[in-house]
CSV table of N, CA and C and ligand atoms in Angstrom, one decimal:
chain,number,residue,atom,x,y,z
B,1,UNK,N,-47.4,-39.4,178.3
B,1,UNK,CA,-47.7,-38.5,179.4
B,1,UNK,C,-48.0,-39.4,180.6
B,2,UNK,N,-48.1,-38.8,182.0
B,2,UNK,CA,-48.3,-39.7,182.9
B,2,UNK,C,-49.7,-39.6,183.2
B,3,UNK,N,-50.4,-40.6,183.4
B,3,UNK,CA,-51.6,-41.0,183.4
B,3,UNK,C,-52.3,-41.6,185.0
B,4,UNK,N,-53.6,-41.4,184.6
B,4,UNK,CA,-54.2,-42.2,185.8
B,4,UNK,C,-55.3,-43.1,185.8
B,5,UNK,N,-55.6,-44.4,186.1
B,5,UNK,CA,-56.8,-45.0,185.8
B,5,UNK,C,-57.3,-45.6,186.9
B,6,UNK,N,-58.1,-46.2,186.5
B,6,UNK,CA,-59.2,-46.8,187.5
B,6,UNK,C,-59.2,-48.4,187.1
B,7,UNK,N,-58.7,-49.2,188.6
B,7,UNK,CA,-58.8,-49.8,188.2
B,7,UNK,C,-59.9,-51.2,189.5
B,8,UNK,N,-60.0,-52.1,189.1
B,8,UNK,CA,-61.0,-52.5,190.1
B,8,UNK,C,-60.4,-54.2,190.3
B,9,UNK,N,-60.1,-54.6,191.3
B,9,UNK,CA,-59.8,-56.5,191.6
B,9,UNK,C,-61.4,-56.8,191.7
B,10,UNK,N,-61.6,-57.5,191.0
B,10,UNK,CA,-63.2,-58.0,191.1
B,10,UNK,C,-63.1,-59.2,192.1
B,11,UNK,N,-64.8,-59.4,192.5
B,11,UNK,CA,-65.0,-60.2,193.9
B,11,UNK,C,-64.1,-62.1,193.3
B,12,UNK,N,-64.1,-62.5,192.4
B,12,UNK,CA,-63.7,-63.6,192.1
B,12,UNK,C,-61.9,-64.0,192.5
B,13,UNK,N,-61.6,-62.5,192.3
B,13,UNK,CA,-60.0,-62.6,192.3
B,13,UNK,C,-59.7,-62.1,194.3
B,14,UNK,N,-60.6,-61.4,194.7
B,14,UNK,CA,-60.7,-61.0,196.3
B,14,UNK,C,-60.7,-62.5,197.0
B,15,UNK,N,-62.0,-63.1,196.0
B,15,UNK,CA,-62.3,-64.4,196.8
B,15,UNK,C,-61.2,-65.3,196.8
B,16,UNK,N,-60.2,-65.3,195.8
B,16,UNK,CA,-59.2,-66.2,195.6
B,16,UNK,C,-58.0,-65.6,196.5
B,17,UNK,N,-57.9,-64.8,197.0
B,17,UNK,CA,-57.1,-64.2,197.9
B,17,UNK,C,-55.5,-63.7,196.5
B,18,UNK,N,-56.0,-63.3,196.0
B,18,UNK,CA,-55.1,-62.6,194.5
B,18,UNK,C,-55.4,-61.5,194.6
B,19,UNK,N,-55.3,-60.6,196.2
B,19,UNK,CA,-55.1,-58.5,196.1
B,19,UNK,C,-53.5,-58.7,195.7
B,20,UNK,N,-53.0,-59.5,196.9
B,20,UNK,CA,-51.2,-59.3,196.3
B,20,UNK,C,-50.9,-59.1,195.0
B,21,UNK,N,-51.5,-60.3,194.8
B,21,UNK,CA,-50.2,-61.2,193.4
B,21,UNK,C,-50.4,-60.1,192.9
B,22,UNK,N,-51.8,-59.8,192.4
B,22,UNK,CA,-52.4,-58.8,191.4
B,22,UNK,C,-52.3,-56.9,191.6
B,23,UNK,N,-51.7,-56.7,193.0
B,23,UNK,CA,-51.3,-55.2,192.9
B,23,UNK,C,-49.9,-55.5,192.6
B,24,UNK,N,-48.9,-56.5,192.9
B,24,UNK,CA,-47.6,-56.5,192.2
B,24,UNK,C,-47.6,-56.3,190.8
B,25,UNK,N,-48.5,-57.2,189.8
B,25,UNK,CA,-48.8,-57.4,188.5
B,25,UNK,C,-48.5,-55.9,187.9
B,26,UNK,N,-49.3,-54.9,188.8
B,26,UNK,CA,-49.4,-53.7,188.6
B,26,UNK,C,-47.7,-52.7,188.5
B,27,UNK,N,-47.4,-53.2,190.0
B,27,UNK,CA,-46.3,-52.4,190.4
B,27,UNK,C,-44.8,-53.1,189.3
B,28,UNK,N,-45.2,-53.9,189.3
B,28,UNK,CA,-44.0,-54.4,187.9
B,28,UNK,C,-44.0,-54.2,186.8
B,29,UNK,N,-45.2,-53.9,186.4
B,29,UNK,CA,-45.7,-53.2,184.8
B,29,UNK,C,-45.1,-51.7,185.3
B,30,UNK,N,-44.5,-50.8,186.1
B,30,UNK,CA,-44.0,-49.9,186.4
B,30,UNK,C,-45.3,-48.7,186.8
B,31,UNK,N,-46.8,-49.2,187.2
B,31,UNK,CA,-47.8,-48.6,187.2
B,31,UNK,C,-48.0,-48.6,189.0
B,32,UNK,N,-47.9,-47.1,189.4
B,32,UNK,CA,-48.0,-46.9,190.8
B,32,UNK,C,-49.6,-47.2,191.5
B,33,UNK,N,-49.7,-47.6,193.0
B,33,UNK,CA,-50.6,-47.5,193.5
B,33,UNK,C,-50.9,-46.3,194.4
B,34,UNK,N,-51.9,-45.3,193.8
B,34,UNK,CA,-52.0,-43.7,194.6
B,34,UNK,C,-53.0,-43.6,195.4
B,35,UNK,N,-53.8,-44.3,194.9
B,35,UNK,CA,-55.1,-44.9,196.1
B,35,UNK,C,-55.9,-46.4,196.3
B,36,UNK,N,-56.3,-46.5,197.0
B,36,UNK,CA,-57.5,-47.7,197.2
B,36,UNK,C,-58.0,-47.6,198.6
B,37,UNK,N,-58.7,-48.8,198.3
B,37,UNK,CA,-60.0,-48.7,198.8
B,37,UNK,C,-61.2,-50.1,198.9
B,38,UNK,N,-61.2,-51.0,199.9
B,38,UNK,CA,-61.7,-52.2,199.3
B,38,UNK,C,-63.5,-51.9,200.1
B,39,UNK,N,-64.7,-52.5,199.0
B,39,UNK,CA,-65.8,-52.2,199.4
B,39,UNK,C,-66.7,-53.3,198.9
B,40,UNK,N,-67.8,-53.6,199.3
B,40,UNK,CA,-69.0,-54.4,198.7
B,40,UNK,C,-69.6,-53.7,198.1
B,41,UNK,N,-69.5,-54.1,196.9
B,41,UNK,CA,-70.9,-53.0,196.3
B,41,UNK,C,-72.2,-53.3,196.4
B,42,UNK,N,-73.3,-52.3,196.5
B,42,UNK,CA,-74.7,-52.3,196.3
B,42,UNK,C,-75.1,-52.4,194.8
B,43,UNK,N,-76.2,-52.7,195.1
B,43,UNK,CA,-76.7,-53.2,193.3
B,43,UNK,C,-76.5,-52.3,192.5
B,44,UNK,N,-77.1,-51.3,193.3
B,44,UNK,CA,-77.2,-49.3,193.3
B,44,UNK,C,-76.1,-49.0,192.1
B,45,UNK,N,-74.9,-49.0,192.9
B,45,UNK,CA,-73.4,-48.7,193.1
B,45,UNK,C,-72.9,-49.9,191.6
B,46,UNK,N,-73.4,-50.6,191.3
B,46,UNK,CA,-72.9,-51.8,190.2
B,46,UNK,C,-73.8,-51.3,189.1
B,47,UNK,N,-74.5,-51.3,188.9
B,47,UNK,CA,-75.3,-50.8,188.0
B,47,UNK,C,-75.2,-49.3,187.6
B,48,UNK,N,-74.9,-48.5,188.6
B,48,UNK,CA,-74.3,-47.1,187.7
B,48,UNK,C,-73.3,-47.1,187.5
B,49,UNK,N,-72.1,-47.4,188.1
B,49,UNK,CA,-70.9,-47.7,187.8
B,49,UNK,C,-70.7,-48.8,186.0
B,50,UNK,N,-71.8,-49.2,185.9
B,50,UNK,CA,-71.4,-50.3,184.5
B,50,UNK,C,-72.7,-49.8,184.0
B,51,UNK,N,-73.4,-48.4,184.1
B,51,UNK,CA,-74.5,-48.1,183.1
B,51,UNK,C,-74.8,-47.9,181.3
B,52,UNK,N,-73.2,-47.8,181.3
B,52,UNK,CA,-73.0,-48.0,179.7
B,52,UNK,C,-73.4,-49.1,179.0
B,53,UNK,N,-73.4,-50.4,180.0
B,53,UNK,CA,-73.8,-51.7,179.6
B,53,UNK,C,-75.1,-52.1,180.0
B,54,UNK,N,-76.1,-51.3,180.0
B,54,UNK,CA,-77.3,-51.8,180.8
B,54,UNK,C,-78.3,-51.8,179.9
B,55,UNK,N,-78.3,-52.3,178.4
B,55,UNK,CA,-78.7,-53.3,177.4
B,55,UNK,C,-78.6,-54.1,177.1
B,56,UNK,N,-77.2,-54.7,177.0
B,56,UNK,CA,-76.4,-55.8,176.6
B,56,UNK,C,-76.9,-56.7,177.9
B,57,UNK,N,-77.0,-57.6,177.2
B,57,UNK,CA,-77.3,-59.3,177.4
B,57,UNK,C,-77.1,-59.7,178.2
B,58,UNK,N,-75.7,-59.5,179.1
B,58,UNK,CA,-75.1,-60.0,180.2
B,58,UNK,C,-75.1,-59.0,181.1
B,59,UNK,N,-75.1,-57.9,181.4
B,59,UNK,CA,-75.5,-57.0,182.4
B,59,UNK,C,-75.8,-57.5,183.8
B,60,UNK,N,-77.6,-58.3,183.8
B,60,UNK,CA,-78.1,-59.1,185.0
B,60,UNK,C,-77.0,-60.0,185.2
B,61,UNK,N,-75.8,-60.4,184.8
B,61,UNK,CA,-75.4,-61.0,185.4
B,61,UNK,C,-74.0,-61.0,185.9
B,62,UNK,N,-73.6,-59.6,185.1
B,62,UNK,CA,-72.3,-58.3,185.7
B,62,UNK,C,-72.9,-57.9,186.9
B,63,UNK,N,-74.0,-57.6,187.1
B,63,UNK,CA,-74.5,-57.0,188.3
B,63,UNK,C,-74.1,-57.9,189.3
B,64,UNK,N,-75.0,-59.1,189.1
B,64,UNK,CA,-74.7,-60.1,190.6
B,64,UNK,C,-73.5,-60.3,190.7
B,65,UNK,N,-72.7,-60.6,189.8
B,65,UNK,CA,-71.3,-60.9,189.6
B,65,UNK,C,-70.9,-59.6,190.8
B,66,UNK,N,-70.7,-58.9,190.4
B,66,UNK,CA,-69.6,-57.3,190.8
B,66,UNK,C,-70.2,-57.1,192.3
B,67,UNK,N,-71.7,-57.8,192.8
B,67,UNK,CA,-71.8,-57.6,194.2
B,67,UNK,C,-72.1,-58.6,195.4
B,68,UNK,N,-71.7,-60.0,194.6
B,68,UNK,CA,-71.4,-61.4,195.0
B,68,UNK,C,-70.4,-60.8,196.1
B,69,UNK,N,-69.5,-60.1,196.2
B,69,UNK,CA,-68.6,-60.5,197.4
B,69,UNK,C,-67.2,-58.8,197.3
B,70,UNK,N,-66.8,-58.5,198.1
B,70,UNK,CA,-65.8,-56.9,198.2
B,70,UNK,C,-65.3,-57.5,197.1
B,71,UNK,N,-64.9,-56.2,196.6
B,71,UNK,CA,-64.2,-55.8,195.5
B,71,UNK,C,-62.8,-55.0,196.2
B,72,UNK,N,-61.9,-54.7,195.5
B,72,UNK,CA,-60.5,-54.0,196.0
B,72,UNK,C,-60.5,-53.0,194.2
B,73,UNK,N,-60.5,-51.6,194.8
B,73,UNK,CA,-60.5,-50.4,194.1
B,73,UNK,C,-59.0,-49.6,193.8
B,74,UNK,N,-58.3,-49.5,193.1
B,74,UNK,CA,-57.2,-48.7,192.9
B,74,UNK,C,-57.5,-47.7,191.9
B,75,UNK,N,-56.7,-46.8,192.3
B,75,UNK,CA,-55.9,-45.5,190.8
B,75,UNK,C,-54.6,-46.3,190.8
B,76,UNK,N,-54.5,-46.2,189.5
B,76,UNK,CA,-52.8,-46.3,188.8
B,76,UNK,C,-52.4,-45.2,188.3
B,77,UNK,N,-51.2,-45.0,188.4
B,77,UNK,CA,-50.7,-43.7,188.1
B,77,UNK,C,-49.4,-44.2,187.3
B,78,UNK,N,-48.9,-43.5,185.9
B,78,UNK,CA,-47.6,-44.2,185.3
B,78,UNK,C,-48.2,-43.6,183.8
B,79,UNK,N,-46.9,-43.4,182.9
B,79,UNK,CA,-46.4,-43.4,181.6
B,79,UNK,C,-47.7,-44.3,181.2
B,80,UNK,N,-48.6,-43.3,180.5
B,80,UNK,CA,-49.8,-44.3,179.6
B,80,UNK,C,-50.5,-45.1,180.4
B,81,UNK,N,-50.5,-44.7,181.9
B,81,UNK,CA,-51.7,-45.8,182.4
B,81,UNK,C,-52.7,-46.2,182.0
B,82,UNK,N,-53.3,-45.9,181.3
B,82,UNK,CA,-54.9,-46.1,180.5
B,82,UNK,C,-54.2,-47.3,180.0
B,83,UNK,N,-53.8,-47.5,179.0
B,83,UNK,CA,-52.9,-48.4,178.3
B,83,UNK,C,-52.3,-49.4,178.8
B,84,UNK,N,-51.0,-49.1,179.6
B,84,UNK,CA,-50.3,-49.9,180.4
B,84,UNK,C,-51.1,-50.9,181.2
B,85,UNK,N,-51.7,-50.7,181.9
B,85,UNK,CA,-53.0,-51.2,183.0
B,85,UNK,C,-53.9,-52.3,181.7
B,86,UNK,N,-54.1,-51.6,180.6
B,86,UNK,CA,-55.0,-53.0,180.2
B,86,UNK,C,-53.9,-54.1,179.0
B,87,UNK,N,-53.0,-53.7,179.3
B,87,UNK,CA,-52.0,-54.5,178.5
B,87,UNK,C,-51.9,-55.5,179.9
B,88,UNK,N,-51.4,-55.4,181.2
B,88,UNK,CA,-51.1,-56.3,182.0
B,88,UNK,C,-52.4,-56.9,182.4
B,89,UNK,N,-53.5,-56.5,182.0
B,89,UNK,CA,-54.7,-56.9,182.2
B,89,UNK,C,-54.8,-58.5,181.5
B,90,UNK,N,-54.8,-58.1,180.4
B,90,UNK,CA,-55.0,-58.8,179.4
B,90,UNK,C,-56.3,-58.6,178.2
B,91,UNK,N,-56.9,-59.5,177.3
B,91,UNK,CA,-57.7,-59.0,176.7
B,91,UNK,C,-59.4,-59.6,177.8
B,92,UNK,N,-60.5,-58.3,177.4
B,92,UNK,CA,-61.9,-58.8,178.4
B,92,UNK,C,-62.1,-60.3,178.6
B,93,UNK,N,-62.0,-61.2,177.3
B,93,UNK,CA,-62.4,-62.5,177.7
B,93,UNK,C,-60.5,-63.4,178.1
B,94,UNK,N,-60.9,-63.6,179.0
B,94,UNK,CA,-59.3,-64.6,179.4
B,94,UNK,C,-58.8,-65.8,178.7
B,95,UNK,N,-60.0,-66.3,177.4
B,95,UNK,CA,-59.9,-67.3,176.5
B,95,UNK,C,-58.8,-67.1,175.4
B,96,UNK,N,-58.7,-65.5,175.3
B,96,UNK,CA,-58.0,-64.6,173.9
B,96,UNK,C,-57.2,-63.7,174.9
B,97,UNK,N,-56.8,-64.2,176.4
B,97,UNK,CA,-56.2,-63.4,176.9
B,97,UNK,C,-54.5,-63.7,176.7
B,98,UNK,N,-53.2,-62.7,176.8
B,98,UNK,CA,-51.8,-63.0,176.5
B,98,UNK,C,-51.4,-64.3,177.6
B,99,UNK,N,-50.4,-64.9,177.7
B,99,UNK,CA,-49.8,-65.7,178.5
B,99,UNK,C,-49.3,-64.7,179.5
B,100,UNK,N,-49.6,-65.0,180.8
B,100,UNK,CA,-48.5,-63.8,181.7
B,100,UNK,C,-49.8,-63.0,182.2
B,101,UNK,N,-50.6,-62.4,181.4
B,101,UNK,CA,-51.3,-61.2,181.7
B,101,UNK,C,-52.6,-61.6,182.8
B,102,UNK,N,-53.1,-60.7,183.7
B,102,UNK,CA,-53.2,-60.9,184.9
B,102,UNK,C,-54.6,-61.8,184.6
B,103,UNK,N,-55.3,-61.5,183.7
B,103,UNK,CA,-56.7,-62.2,183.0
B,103,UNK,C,-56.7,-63.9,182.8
B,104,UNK,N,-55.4,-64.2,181.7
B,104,UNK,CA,-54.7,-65.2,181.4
B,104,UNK,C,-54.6,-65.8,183.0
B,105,UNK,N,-54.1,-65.9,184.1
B,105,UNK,CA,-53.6,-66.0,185.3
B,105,UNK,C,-54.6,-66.7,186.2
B,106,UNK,N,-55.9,-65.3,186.2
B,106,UNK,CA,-56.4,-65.1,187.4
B,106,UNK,C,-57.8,-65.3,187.6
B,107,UNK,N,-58.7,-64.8,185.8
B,107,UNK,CA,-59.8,-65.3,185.3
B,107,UNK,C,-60.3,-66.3,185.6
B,108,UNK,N,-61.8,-66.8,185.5
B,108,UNK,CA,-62.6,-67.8,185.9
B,108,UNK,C,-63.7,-67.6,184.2
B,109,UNK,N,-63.8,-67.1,183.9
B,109,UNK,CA,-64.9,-66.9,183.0
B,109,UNK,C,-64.7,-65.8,182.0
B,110,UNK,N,-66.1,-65.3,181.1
B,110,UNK,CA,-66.0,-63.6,180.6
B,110,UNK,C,-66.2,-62.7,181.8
B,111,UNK,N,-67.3,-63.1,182.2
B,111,UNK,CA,-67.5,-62.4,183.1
B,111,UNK,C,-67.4,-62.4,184.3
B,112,UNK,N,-66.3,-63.5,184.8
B,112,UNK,CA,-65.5,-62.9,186.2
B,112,UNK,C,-63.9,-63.1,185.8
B,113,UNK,N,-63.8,-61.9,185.0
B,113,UNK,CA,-62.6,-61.6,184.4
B,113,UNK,C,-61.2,-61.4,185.2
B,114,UNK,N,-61.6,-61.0,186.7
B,114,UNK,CA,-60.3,-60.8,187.9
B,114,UNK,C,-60.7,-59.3,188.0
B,115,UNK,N,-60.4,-58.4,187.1
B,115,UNK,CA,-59.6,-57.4,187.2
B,115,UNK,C,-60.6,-56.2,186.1
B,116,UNK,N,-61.3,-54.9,186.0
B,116,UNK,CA,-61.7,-54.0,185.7
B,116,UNK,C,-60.6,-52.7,185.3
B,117,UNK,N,-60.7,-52.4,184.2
B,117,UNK,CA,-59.5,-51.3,183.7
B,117,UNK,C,-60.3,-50.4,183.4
B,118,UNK,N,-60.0,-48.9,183.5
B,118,UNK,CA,-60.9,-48.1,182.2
B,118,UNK,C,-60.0,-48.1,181.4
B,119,UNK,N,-61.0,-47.7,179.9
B,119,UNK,CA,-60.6,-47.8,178.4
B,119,UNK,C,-60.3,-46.8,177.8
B,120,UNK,N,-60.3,-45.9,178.4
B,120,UNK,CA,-59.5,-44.4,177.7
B,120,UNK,C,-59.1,-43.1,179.2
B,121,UNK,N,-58.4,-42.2,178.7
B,121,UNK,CA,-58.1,-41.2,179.9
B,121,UNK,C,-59.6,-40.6,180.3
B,122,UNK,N,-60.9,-40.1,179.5
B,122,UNK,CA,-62.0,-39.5,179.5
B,122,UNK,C,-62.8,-40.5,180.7
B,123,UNK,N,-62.7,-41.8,180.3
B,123,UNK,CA,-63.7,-42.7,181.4
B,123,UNK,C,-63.0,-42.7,182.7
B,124,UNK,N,-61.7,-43.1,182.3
B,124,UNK,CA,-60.8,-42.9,183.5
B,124,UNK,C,-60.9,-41.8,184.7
B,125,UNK,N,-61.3,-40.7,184.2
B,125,UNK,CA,-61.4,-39.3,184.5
B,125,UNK,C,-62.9,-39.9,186.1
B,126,UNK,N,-63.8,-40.0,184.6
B,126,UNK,CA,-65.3,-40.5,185.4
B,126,UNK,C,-65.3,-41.7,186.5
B,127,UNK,N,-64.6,-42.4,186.4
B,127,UNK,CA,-64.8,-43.6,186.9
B,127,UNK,C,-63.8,-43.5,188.5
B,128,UNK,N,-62.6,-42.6,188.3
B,128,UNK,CA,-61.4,-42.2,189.5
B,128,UNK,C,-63.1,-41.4,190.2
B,129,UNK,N,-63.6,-40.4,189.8
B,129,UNK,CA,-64.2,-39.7,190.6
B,129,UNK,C,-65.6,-40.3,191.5
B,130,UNK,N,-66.0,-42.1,190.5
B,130,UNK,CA,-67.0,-42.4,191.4
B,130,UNK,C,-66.7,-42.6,192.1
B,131,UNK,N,-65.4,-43.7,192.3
B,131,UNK,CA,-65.3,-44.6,193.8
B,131,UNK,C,-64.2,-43.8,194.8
B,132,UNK,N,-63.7,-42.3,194.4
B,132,UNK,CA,-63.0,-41.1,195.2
B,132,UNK,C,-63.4,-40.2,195.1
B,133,UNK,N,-64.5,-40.0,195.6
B,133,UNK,CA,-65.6,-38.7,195.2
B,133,UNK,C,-64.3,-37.5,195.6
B,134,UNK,N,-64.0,-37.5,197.0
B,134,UNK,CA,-63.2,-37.2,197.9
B,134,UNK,C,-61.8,-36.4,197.6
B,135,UNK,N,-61.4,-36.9,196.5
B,135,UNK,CA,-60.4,-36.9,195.4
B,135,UNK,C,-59.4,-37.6,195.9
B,136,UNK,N,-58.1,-37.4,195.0
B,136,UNK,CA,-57.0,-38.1,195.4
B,136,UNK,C,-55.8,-37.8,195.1
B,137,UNK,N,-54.4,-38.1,196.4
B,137,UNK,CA,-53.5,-37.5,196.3
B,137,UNK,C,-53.3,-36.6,195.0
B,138,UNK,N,-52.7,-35.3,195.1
B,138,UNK,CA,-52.0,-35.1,193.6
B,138,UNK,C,-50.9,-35.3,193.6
B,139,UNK,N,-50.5,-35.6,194.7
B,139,UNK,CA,-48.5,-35.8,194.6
B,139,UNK,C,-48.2,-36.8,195.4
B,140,UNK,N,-47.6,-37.9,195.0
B,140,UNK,CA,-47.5,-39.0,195.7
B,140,UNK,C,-46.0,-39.5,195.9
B,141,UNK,N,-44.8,-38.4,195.5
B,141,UNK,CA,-43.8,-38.5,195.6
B,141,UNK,C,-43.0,-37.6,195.7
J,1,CMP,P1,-65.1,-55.1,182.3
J,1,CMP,O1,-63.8,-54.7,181.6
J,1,CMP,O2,-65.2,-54.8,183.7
J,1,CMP,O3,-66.3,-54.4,181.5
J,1,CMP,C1,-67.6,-55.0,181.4
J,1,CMP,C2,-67.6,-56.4,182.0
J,1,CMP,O4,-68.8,-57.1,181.6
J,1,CMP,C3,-66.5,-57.2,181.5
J,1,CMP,O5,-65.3,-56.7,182.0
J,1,CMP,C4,-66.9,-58.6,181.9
J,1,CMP,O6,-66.7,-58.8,183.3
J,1,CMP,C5,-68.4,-58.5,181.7
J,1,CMP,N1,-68.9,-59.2,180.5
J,1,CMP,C6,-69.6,-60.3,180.5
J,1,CMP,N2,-69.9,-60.7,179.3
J,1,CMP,C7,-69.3,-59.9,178.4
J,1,CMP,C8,-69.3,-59.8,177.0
J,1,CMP,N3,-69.9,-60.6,176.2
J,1,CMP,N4,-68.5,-58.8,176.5
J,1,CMP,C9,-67.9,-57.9,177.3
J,1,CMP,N5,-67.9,-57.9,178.6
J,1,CMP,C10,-68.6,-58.9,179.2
């Protein structure tokens, strides 16, 4: 079915000047761009946005990481986006990431991975509605 996700260019890949390469990555994987949005985030804004992870070990330093420098915000729209989106991703750490995949590519570390995907259509849902409260297109063709 056709799908929508959330996806996020982290400040490491902004800094590298990789919005292009990395919204083609997208558009070649046959995964549309229906919104964006480029922003700095607040600690605020990083920390509820990744509050699922705010036990785990590395968190203090996902935080600084994600508000080090703008970020660039997309929806993807396409056949299994949930899916599609983290196949061109690659896998979280870029060490065990595919040859080709944007992680593999564009990655610096675990944790300035390039690129933020959600993990199922349910988060996806949550995650479209924080950074487009506003909503977004329904019909983009
Ligand atoms: P992301 O897909 O945005 O989800 C959580 C982020 O935490 C992850 O990418 C990495 O940037 C970061 N991270 C840092 N260390 C780890 C770890 N050990 N396991 C998973 N994610 C980590």
């Amino acid at each position: 079915a056709v799908e929508r996700t959330l996806s996020i260019i982290k400040p490491n890949a902004v800094a590298k000047n990789a919005v292009g390469a990395i919204l083609a990555r997208f558009e070649e994987a046959g995964l549309r761009i229906v919104a964006a949005r480029m922003l700095h985030l607040t600690r605020e804004q990083a920390s509820a946005f990744y509050a699922v992870h705010q036990e785990r070990p590395f968190f203090g330093e996902l935080v600084d990481f994600m508000t080090s420098g703008p970020v660039m915000v997309q929806v993807l729209e396409g056949e299994n986006a949930v899916a599609a989106n983290r196949e061109v991703m690659g896998a979280t750490d870029p060490a065990k990431a595919a040859p080709g995949t944007i992680r593999a590519d564009f990655a610096d570390s675990l944790t300035e991975n390039a690129v933020h995907g959600s993990d199922a259509p349910e988060t996806a849902a949550v995650e479209i509605g924080f950074f487009f409260p506003e909503g977004v297109c329904e019909r983009t063709r």
